[in-house]
Structure formats: C-alpha cells, structure tokens
C-alpha cells in the first residue's frame, strides 16, 4: 500500500488548483533544472542539481540515465540510496492530482537498485535495497529488498535473490 497524504479540494479538479499547493516560481525553476538534467550526459552535474537545487537526497554513485523525469512540484520528497541506477525515460512522481483531491507521498528508493527504462514510480512507495524493477513497469506498491518485479500491474517475478 502506498503511503500518501490526501488533501481534499473544493471547486474544480485539483490540477486546476495546483498553484494553491506549490509556488509558480518553484515549479518554473524546477522545470528548467529538470530539463537540463534530462539531457545532460554528466552524472556529476545531474546529481549536483538534484541535491543542491532540487533538494533531493541522492546517495554516492547513483546514476540517472538520459531523459529521467523527476517530480517537478515536489522533488524534495524523492530519496535515493547509493549505487542505484535509474533507467532511461523513467518518471518518479511524489504527487498526484485527482478530481476531488491531491495526494503527496515520499518516494524512497534503496541502495544498489536497478530501475529499468520507461518505468513509472508513483508517490508513496518504497523500493528496498538490491531490488530490480523491469523495464516499462508501473511501481504502484512497495517493493521488497532483493526482489525482481516487473509489469503493469506490478508483479513479483522473484523474491530474495542471492545476496550479491
């Protein structure tokens, strides 16, 4: 089960009310820096921007492939351990805006994790250390350490792989 905080809204759907929950200037600044990181080949520069400009917690030697899209409005809710790889064109969300409410949740990705290309990680999930996420997956629930999961809906392929 995802761990998100729910905030009901009155009036039009929650997305129309986005700037009641986050500053326009924060969103614009974050968007510009996220676009720079999406296209940059420099892993050091990406991690510096994620840590020092966007406020994400990123471990040593974590690598973000080309075109990774992190949450524009709440990147500070994303925490990633050391020596993890986030695959090409992956999206990591810490928010979701629905018709009657919006939800916020921290995303915690452990150390030594491999996230395959074109994966979507939803708010409020925890991915344990040494987990492997298959390409094209939608991570809508927690993933146990050492697990191999894939698909939409997400299914466990193998649990507790050999440690190292």
JSON list of C-alpha atoms in Angstrom, two decimals:
[
{"chain": "A", "resi": 1, "resn": "UNK", "atom": "CA", "xyz": [0.00, 0.00, 0.00]},
{"chain": "A", "resi": 2, "resn": "UNK", "atom": "CA", "xyz": [1.34, 3.43, -0.91]},
{"chain": "A", "resi": 3, "resn": "UNK", "atom": "CA", "xyz": [1.85, 5.93, 1.88]},
{"chain": "A", "resi": 4, "resn": "UNK", "atom": "CA", "xyz": [0.36, 9.22, 0.70]},
{"chain": "A", "resi": 5, "resn": "UNK", "atom": "CA", "xyz": [-1.27, 12.14, 2.46]},
{"chain": "A", "resi": 6, "resn": "UNK", "atom": "CA", "xyz": [-4.64, 13.08, 0.95]},
{"chain": "A", "resi": 7, "resn": "UNK", "atom": "CA", "xyz": [-5.86, 16.67, 0.62]},
{"chain": "A", "resi": 8, "resn": "UNK", "atom": "CA", "xyz": [-9.48, 17.18, -0.49]},
{"chain": "A", "resi": 9, "resn": "UNK", "atom": "CA", "xyz": [-10.31, 20.17, -2.71]},
{"chain": "A", "resi": 10, "resn": "UNK", "atom": "CA", "xyz": [-13.49, 22.14, -3.36]},
{"chain": "A", "resi": 11, "resn": "UNK", "atom": "CA", "xyz": [-14.36, 23.53, -6.76]},
{"chain": "A", "resi": 12, "resn": "UNK", "atom": "CA", "xyz": [-12.68, 22.46, -10.00]},
{"chain": "A", "resi": 13, "resn": "UNK", "atom": "CA", "xyz": [-10.42, 19.42, -10.09]},
{"chain": "A", "resi": 14, "resn": "UNK", "atom": "CA", "xyz": [-7.23, 19.52, -8.04]},
{"chain": "A", "resi": 15, "resn": "UNK", "atom": "CA", "xyz": [-4.94, 20.15, -11.02]},
{"chain": "A", "resi": 16, "resn": "UNK", "atom": "CA", "xyz": [-6.73, 23.44, -11.73]},
{"chain": "A", "resi": 17, "resn": "UNK", "atom": "CA", "xyz": [-5.79, 24.42, -8.18]},
{"chain": "A", "resi": 18, "resn": "UNK", "atom": "CA", "xyz": [-2.12, 23.44, -8.44]},
{"chain": "A", "resi": 19, "resn": "UNK", "atom": "CA", "xyz": [-0.74, 26.86, -7.60]},
{"chain": "A", "resi": 20, "resn": "UNK", "atom": "CA", "xyz": [-2.58, 26.86, -4.29]},
{"chain": "A", "resi": 21, "resn": "UNK", "atom": "CA", "xyz": [-0.30, 23.98, -3.27]},
{"chain": "A", "resi": 22, "resn": "UNK", "atom": "CA", "xyz": [3.01, 24.93, -4.89]},
{"chain": "A", "resi": 23, "resn": "UNK", "atom": "CA", "xyz": [4.51, 28.24, -6.00]},
{"chain": "A", "resi": 24, "resn": "UNK", "atom": "CA", "xyz": [4.52, 29.02, -9.73]},
{"chain": "A", "resi": 25, "resn": "UNK", "atom": "CA", "xyz": [8.12, 30.19, -9.38]},
{"chain": "A", "resi": 26, "resn": "UNK", "atom": "CA", "xyz": [9.23, 26.96, -7.73]},
{"chain": "A", "resi": 27, "resn": "UNK", "atom": "CA", "xyz": [7.52, 24.96, -10.48]},
{"chain": "A", "resi": 28, "resn": "UNK", "atom": "CA", "xyz": [9.12, 27.04, -13.26]},
{"chain": "A", "resi": 29, "resn": "UNK", "atom": "CA", "xyz": [12.61, 26.93, -11.69]},
{"chain": "A", "resi": 30, "resn": "UNK", "atom": "CA", "xyz": [12.36, 23.17, -11.06]},
{"chain": "A", "resi": 31, "resn": "UNK", "atom": "CA", "xyz": [11.14, 22.56, -14.61]},
{"chain": "A", "resi": 32, "resn": "UNK", "atom": "CA", "xyz": [14.14, 24.38, -16.11]},
{"chain": "A", "resi": 33, "resn": "UNK", "atom": "CA", "xyz": [16.66, 22.49, -13.97]},
{"chain": "A", "resi": 34, "resn": "UNK", "atom": "CA", "xyz": [14.96, 19.15, -14.53]},
{"chain": "A", "resi": 35, "resn": "UNK", "atom": "CA", "xyz": [15.10, 19.70, -18.30]},
{"chain": "A", "resi": 36, "resn": "UNK", "atom": "CA", "xyz": [18.84, 20.43, -18.02]},
{"chain": "A", "resi": 37, "resn": "UNK", "atom": "CA", "xyz": [19.38, 17.16, -16.11]},
{"chain": "A", "resi": 38, "resn": "UNK", "atom": "CA", "xyz": [17.23, 15.16, -18.53]},
{"chain": "A", "resi": 39, "resn": "UNK", "atom": "CA", "xyz": [19.54, 15.98, -21.44]},
{"chain": "A", "resi": 40, "resn": "UNK", "atom": "CA", "xyz": [22.87, 16.23, -19.67]},
{"chain": "A", "resi": 41, "resn": "UNK", "atom": "CA", "xyz": [25.37, 13.41, -20.15]},
{"chain": "A", "resi": 42, "resn": "UNK", "atom": "CA", "xyz": [27.21, 14.42, -16.93]},
{"chain": "A", "resi": 43, "resn": "UNK", "atom": "CA", "xyz": [26.24, 12.23, -13.98]},
{"chain": "A", "resi": 44, "resn": "UNK", "atom": "CA", "xyz": [28.10, 14.52, -11.58]},
{"chain": "A", "resi": 45, "resn": "UNK", "atom": "CA", "xyz": [26.24, 17.59, -12.77]},
{"chain": "A", "resi": 46, "resn": "UNK", "atom": "CA", "xyz": [22.87, 15.81, -12.62]},
{"chain": "A", "resi": 47, "resn": "UNK", "atom": "CA", "xyz": [23.45, 14.69, -9.03]},
{"chain": "A", "resi": 48, "resn": "UNK", "atom": "CA", "xyz": [24.67, 18.16, -8.04]},
{"chain": "A", "resi": 49, "resn": "UNK", "atom": "CA", "xyz": [21.48, 19.75, -9.41]},
{"chain": "A", "resi": 50, "resn": "UNK", "atom": "CA", "xyz": [19.27, 17.10, -7.81]},
{"chain": "A", "resi": 51, "resn": "UNK", "atom": "CA", "xyz": [20.95, 17.58, -4.41]},
{"chain": "A", "resi": 52, "resn": "UNK", "atom": "CA", "xyz": [21.67, 21.31, -4.29]},
{"chain": "A", "resi": 53, "resn": "UNK", "atom": "CA", "xyz": [18.98, 22.88, -6.47]},
{"chain": "A", "resi": 54, "resn": "UNK", "atom": "CA", "xyz": [16.02, 20.49, -6.20]},
{"chain": "A", "resi": 55, "resn": "UNK", "atom": "CA", "xyz": [16.63, 19.28, -2.63]},
{"chain": "A", "resi": 56, "resn": "UNK", "atom": "CA", "xyz": [16.56, 15.56, -3.40]},
{"chain": "A", "resi": 57, "resn": "UNK", "atom": "CA", "xyz": [18.51, 13.13, -1.23]},
{"chain": "A", "resi": 58, "resn": "UNK", "atom": "CA", "xyz": [20.80, 11.19, -3.58]},
{"chain": "A", "resi": 59, "resn": "UNK", "atom": "CA", "xyz": [23.45, 8.66, -2.48]},
{"chain": "A", "resi": 60, "resn": "UNK", "atom": "CA", "xyz": [27.01, 8.28, -3.77]},
{"chain": "A", "resi": 61, "resn": "UNK", "atom": "CA", "xyz": [27.45, 6.93, -7.29]},
{"chain": "A", "resi": 62, "resn": "UNK", "atom": "CA", "xyz": [23.75, 6.92, -8.11]},
{"chain": "A", "resi": 63, "resn": "UNK", "atom": "CA", "xyz": [23.25, 7.27, -11.87]},
{"chain": "A", "resi": 64, "resn": "UNK", "atom": "CA", "xyz": [20.31, 8.79, -13.73]},
{"chain": "A", "resi": 65, "resn": "UNK", "atom": "CA", "xyz": [20.10, 7.81, -17.39]},
{"chain": "A", "resi": 66, "resn": "UNK", "atom": "CA", "xyz": [19.13, 10.19, -20.16]},
{"chain": "A", "resi": 67, "resn": "UNK", "atom": "CA", "xyz": [15.56, 11.57, -20.07]},
{"chain": "A", "resi": 68, "resn": "UNK", "atom": "CA", "xyz": [14.71, 10.66, -16.45]},
{"chain": "A", "resi": 69, "resn": "UNK", "atom": "CA", "xyz": [11.83, 12.87, -15.27]},
{"chain": "A", "resi": 70, "resn": "UNK", "atom": "CA", "xyz": [11.63, 13.60, -11.55]},
{"chain": "A", "resi": 71, "resn": "UNK", "atom": "CA", "xyz": [8.67, 15.27, -9.86]},
{"chain": "A", "resi": 72, "resn": "UNK", "atom": "CA", "xyz": [8.54, 18.94, -10.88]},
{"chain": "A", "resi": 73, "resn": "UNK", "atom": "CA", "xyz": [6.48, 20.16, -7.94]},
{"chain": "A", "resi": 74, "resn": "UNK", "atom": "CA", "xyz": [7.89, 18.13, -5.02]},
{"chain": "A", "resi": 75, "resn": "UNK", "atom": "CA", "xyz": [11.35, 16.74, -5.92]},
{"chain": "A", "resi": 76, "resn": "UNK", "atom": "CA", "xyz": [12.45, 17.11, -2.29]},
{"chain": "A", "resi": 77, "resn": "UNK", "atom": "CA", "xyz": [10.20, 14.13, -1.47]},
{"chain": "A", "resi": 78, "resn": "UNK", "atom": "CA", "xyz": [12.44, 11.80, -3.51]},
{"chain": "A", "resi": 79, "resn": "UNK", "atom": "CA", "xyz": [15.16, 9.88, -1.65]},
{"chain": "A", "resi": 80, "resn": "UNK", "atom": "CA", "xyz": [17.54, 7.50, -3.45]},
{"chain": "A", "resi": 81, "resn": "UNK", "atom": "CA", "xyz": [20.34, 5.44, -1.91]},
{"chain": "A", "resi": 82, "resn": "UNK", "atom": "CA", "xyz": [23.87, 4.81, -3.16]},
{"chain": "A", "resi": 83, "resn": "UNK", "atom": "CA", "xyz": [24.98, 2.99, -6.30]},
{"chain": "A", "resi": 84, "resn": "UNK", "atom": "CA", "xyz": [21.48, 2.90, -7.79]},
{"chain": "A", "resi": 85, "resn": "UNK", "atom": "CA", "xyz": [20.68, 3.17, -11.49]},
{"chain": "A", "resi": 86, "resn": "UNK", "atom": "CA", "xyz": [17.53, 4.92, -12.71]},
{"chain": "A", "resi": 87, "resn": "UNK", "atom": "CA", "xyz": [16.89, 3.81, -16.30]},
{"chain": "A", "resi": 88, "resn": "UNK", "atom": "CA", "xyz": [16.20, 5.80, -19.45]},
{"chain": "A", "resi": 89, "resn": "UNK", "atom": "CA", "xyz": [12.97, 7.83, -19.52]},
{"chain": "A", "resi": 90, "resn": "UNK", "atom": "CA", "xyz": [11.85, 6.77, -16.05]},
{"chain": "A", "resi": 91, "resn": "UNK", "atom": "CA", "xyz": [9.36, 9.03, -14.26]},
{"chain": "A", "resi": 92, "resn": "UNK", "atom": "CA", "xyz": [9.44, 9.44, -10.48]},
{"chain": "A", "resi": 93, "resn": "UNK", "atom": "CA", "xyz": [6.35, 11.14, -9.03]},
{"chain": "A", "resi": 94, "resn": "UNK", "atom": "CA", "xyz": [5.80, 12.41, -5.48]},
{"chain": "A", "resi": 95, "resn": "UNK", "atom": "CA", "xyz": [2.36, 13.87, -6.21]},
{"chain": "A", "resi": 96, "resn": "UNK", "atom": "CA", "xyz": [-0.87, 13.01, -7.96]},
{"chain": "A", "resi": 97, "resn": "UNK", "atom": "CA", "xyz": [-3.74, 15.38, -8.68]},
{"chain": "A", "resi": 98, "resn": "UNK", "atom": "CA", "xyz": [-7.19, 13.81, -8.91]},
{"chain": "A", "resi": 99, "resn": "UNK", "atom": "CA", "xyz": [-10.66, 15.22, -9.46]},
{"chain": "A", "resi": 100, "resn": "UNK", "atom": "CA", "xyz": [-11.59, 15.66, -5.78]},
{"chain": "A", "resi": 101, "resn": "UNK", "atom": "CA", "xyz": [-8.21, 15.62, -4.04]},
{"chain": "A", "resi": 102, "resn": "UNK", "atom": "CA", "xyz": [-4.46, 15.66, -4.42]},
{"chain": "A", "resi": 103, "resn": "UNK", "atom": "CA", "xyz": [-2.01, 13.26, -2.80]},
{"chain": "A", "resi": 104, "resn": "UNK", "atom": "CA", "xyz": [1.61, 13.67, -1.75]},
{"chain": "A", "resi": 105, "resn": "UNK", "atom": "CA", "xyz": [4.00, 10.92, -0.74]},
{"chain": "A", "resi": 106, "resn": "UNK", "atom": "CA", "xyz": [7.71, 10.38, -0.26]},
{"chain": "A", "resi": 107, "resn": "UNK", "atom": "CA", "xyz": [9.43, 8.05, -2.72]},
{"chain": "A", "resi": 108, "resn": "UNK", "atom": "CA", "xyz": [12.22, 6.02, -1.11]},
{"chain": "A", "resi": 109, "resn": "UNK", "atom": "CA", "xyz": [14.48, 4.03, -3.41]},
{"chain": "A", "resi": 110, "resn": "UNK", "atom": "CA", "xyz": [17.17, 1.99, -1.70]},
{"chain": "A", "resi": 111, "resn": "UNK", "atom": "CA", "xyz": [20.83, 1.39, -2.49]},
{"chain": "A", "resi": 112, "resn": "UNK", "atom": "CA", "xyz": [22.07, -0.91, -5.28]},
{"chain": "A", "resi": 113, "resn": "UNK", "atom": "CA", "xyz": [18.67, -0.77, -7.02]},
{"chain": "A", "resi": 114, "resn": "UNK", "atom": "CA", "xyz": [18.24, -1.14, -10.77]},
{"chain": "A", "resi": 115, "resn": "UNK", "atom": "CA", "xyz": [15.21, 0.59, -12.31]},
{"chain": "A", "resi": 116, "resn": "UNK", "atom": "CA", "xyz": [14.62, -0.40, -15.94]},
{"chain": "A", "resi": 117, "resn": "UNK", "atom": "CA", "xyz": [13.87, 2.04, -18.75]},
{"chain": "A", "resi": 118, "resn": "UNK", "atom": "CA", "xyz": [10.44, 3.62, -19.15]},
{"chain": "A", "resi": 119, "resn": "UNK", "atom": "CA", "xyz": [9.35, 2.83, -15.61]},
{"chain": "A", "resi": 120, "resn": "UNK", "atom": "CA", "xyz": [6.88, 4.99, -13.69]},
{"chain": "A", "resi": 121, "resn": "UNK", "atom": "CA", "xyz": [7.26, 5.20, -9.92]},
{"chain": "A", "resi": 122, "resn": "UNK", "atom": "CA", "xyz": [4.19, 6.55, -8.13]},
{"chain": "A", "resi": 123, "resn": "UNK", "atom": "CA", "xyz": [4.11, 8.61, -4.92]},
{"chain": "A", "resi": 124, "resn": "UNK", "atom": "CA", "xyz": [4.37, 6.96, -1.53]},
{"chain": "A", "resi": 125, "resn": "UNK", "atom": "CA", "xyz": [6.31, 3.83, -2.49]},
{"chain": "A", "resi": 126, "resn": "UNK", "atom": "CA", "xyz": [9.45, 2.33, -1.02]},
{"chain": "A", "resi": 127, "resn": "UNK", "atom": "CA", "xyz": [11.79, 0.21, -3.13]},
{"chain": "A", "resi": 128, "resn": "UNK", "atom": "CA", "xyz": [14.14, -1.89, -0.99]},
{"chain": "A", "resi": 129, "resn": "UNK", "atom": "CA", "xyz": [17.89, -2.31, -1.37]},
{"chain": "A", "resi": 130, "resn": "UNK", "atom": "CA", "xyz": [19.13, -4.51, -4.24]},
{"chain": "A", "resi": 131, "resn": "UNK", "atom": "CA", "xyz": [15.68, -4.63, -5.89]},
{"chain": "A", "resi": 132, "resn": "UNK", "atom": "CA", "xyz": [15.38, -4.85, -9.67]},
{"chain": "A", "resi": 133, "resn": "UNK", "atom": "CA", "xyz": [12.47, -3.19, -11.48]},
{"chain": "A", "resi": 134, "resn": "UNK", "atom": "CA", "xyz": [11.83, -4.48, -15.01]},
{"chain": "A", "resi": 135, "resn": "UNK", "atom": "CA", "xyz": [11.61, -2.03, -17.90]},
{"chain": "A", "resi": 136, "resn": "UNK", "atom": "CA", "xyz": [8.21, -0.50, -18.56]},
{"chain": "A", "resi": 137, "resn": "UNK", "atom": "CA", "xyz": [6.85, -1.21, -15.08]},
{"chain": "A", "resi": 138, "resn": "UNK", "atom": "CA", "xyz": [4.46, 0.89, -13.03]},
{"chain": "A", "resi": 139, "resn": "UNK", "atom": "CA", "xyz": [5.58, 0.80, -9.40]},
{"chain": "A", "resi": 140, "resn": "UNK", "atom": "CA", "xyz": [2.31, 1.33, -7.53]},
{"chain": "A", "resi": 141, "resn": "UNK", "atom": "CA", "xyz": [3.23, -0.53, -4.33]},
{"chain": "A", "resi": 142, "resn": "UNK", "atom": "CA", "xyz": [6.27, -1.16, -2.14]},
{"chain": "A", "resi": 143, "resn": "UNK", "atom": "CA", "xyz": [8.99, -3.47, -3.46]},
{"chain": "A", "resi": 144, "resn": "UNK", "atom": "CA", "xyz": [10.82, -5.75, -1.02]},
{"chain": "A", "resi": 145, "resn": "UNK", "atom": "CA", "xyz": [14.62, -5.74, -0.83]},
{"chain": "A", "resi": 146, "resn": "UNK", "atom": "CA", "xyz": [16.35, -8.20, -3.23]},
{"chain": "A", "resi": 147, "resn": "UNK", "atom": "CA", "xyz": [13.12, -8.64, -5.25]},
{"chain": "A", "resi": 148, "resn": "UNK", "atom": "CA", "xyz": [12.79, -8.70, -9.02]},
{"chain": "A", "resi": 149, "resn": "UNK", "atom": "CA", "xyz": [9.47, -7.12, -10.06]},
{"chain": "A", "resi": 150, "resn": "UNK", "atom": "CA", "xyz": [8.01, -6.08, -13.40]},
{"chain": "A", "resi": 151, "resn": "UNK", "atom": "CA", "xyz": [4.86, -5.21, -15.27]},
{"chain": "A", "resi": 152, "resn": "UNK", "atom": "CA", "xyz": [1.65, -3.25, -15.10]},
{"chain": "A", "resi": 153, "resn": "UNK", "atom": "CA", "xyz": [0.18, -4.25, -12.76]},
{"chain": "A", "resi": 154, "resn": "UNK", "atom": "CA", "xyz": [3.45, -4.81, -10.92]},
{"chain": "A", "resi": 155, "resn": "UNK", "atom": "CA", "xyz": [4.14, -8.47, -10.20]},
{"chain": "A", "resi": 156, "resn": "UNK", "atom": "CA", "xyz": [6.89, -10.17, -8.27]},
{"chain": "A", "resi": 157, "resn": "UNK", "atom": "CA", "xyz": [9.00, -12.33, -10.58]},
{"chain": "A", "resi": 158, "resn": "UNK", "atom": "CA", "xyz": [11.46, -13.50, -7.95]},
{"chain": "A", "resi": 159, "resn": "UNK", "atom": "CA", "xyz": [11.92, -12.76, -4.24]},
{"chain": "A", "resi": 160, "resn": "UNK", "atom": "CA", "xyz": [15.03, -12.71, -2.11]},
{"chain": "A", "resi": 161, "resn": "UNK", "atom": "CA", "xyz": [17.60, -13.21, -4.81]},
{"chain": "A", "resi": 162, "resn": "UNK", "atom": "CA", "xyz": [21.02, -14.31, -3.64]},
{"chain": "A", "resi": 163, "resn": "UNK", "atom": "CA", "xyz": [22.69, -11.51, -1.77]},
{"chain": "A", "resi": 164, "resn": "UNK", "atom": "CA", "xyz": [25.49, -10.35, -4.07]}
]
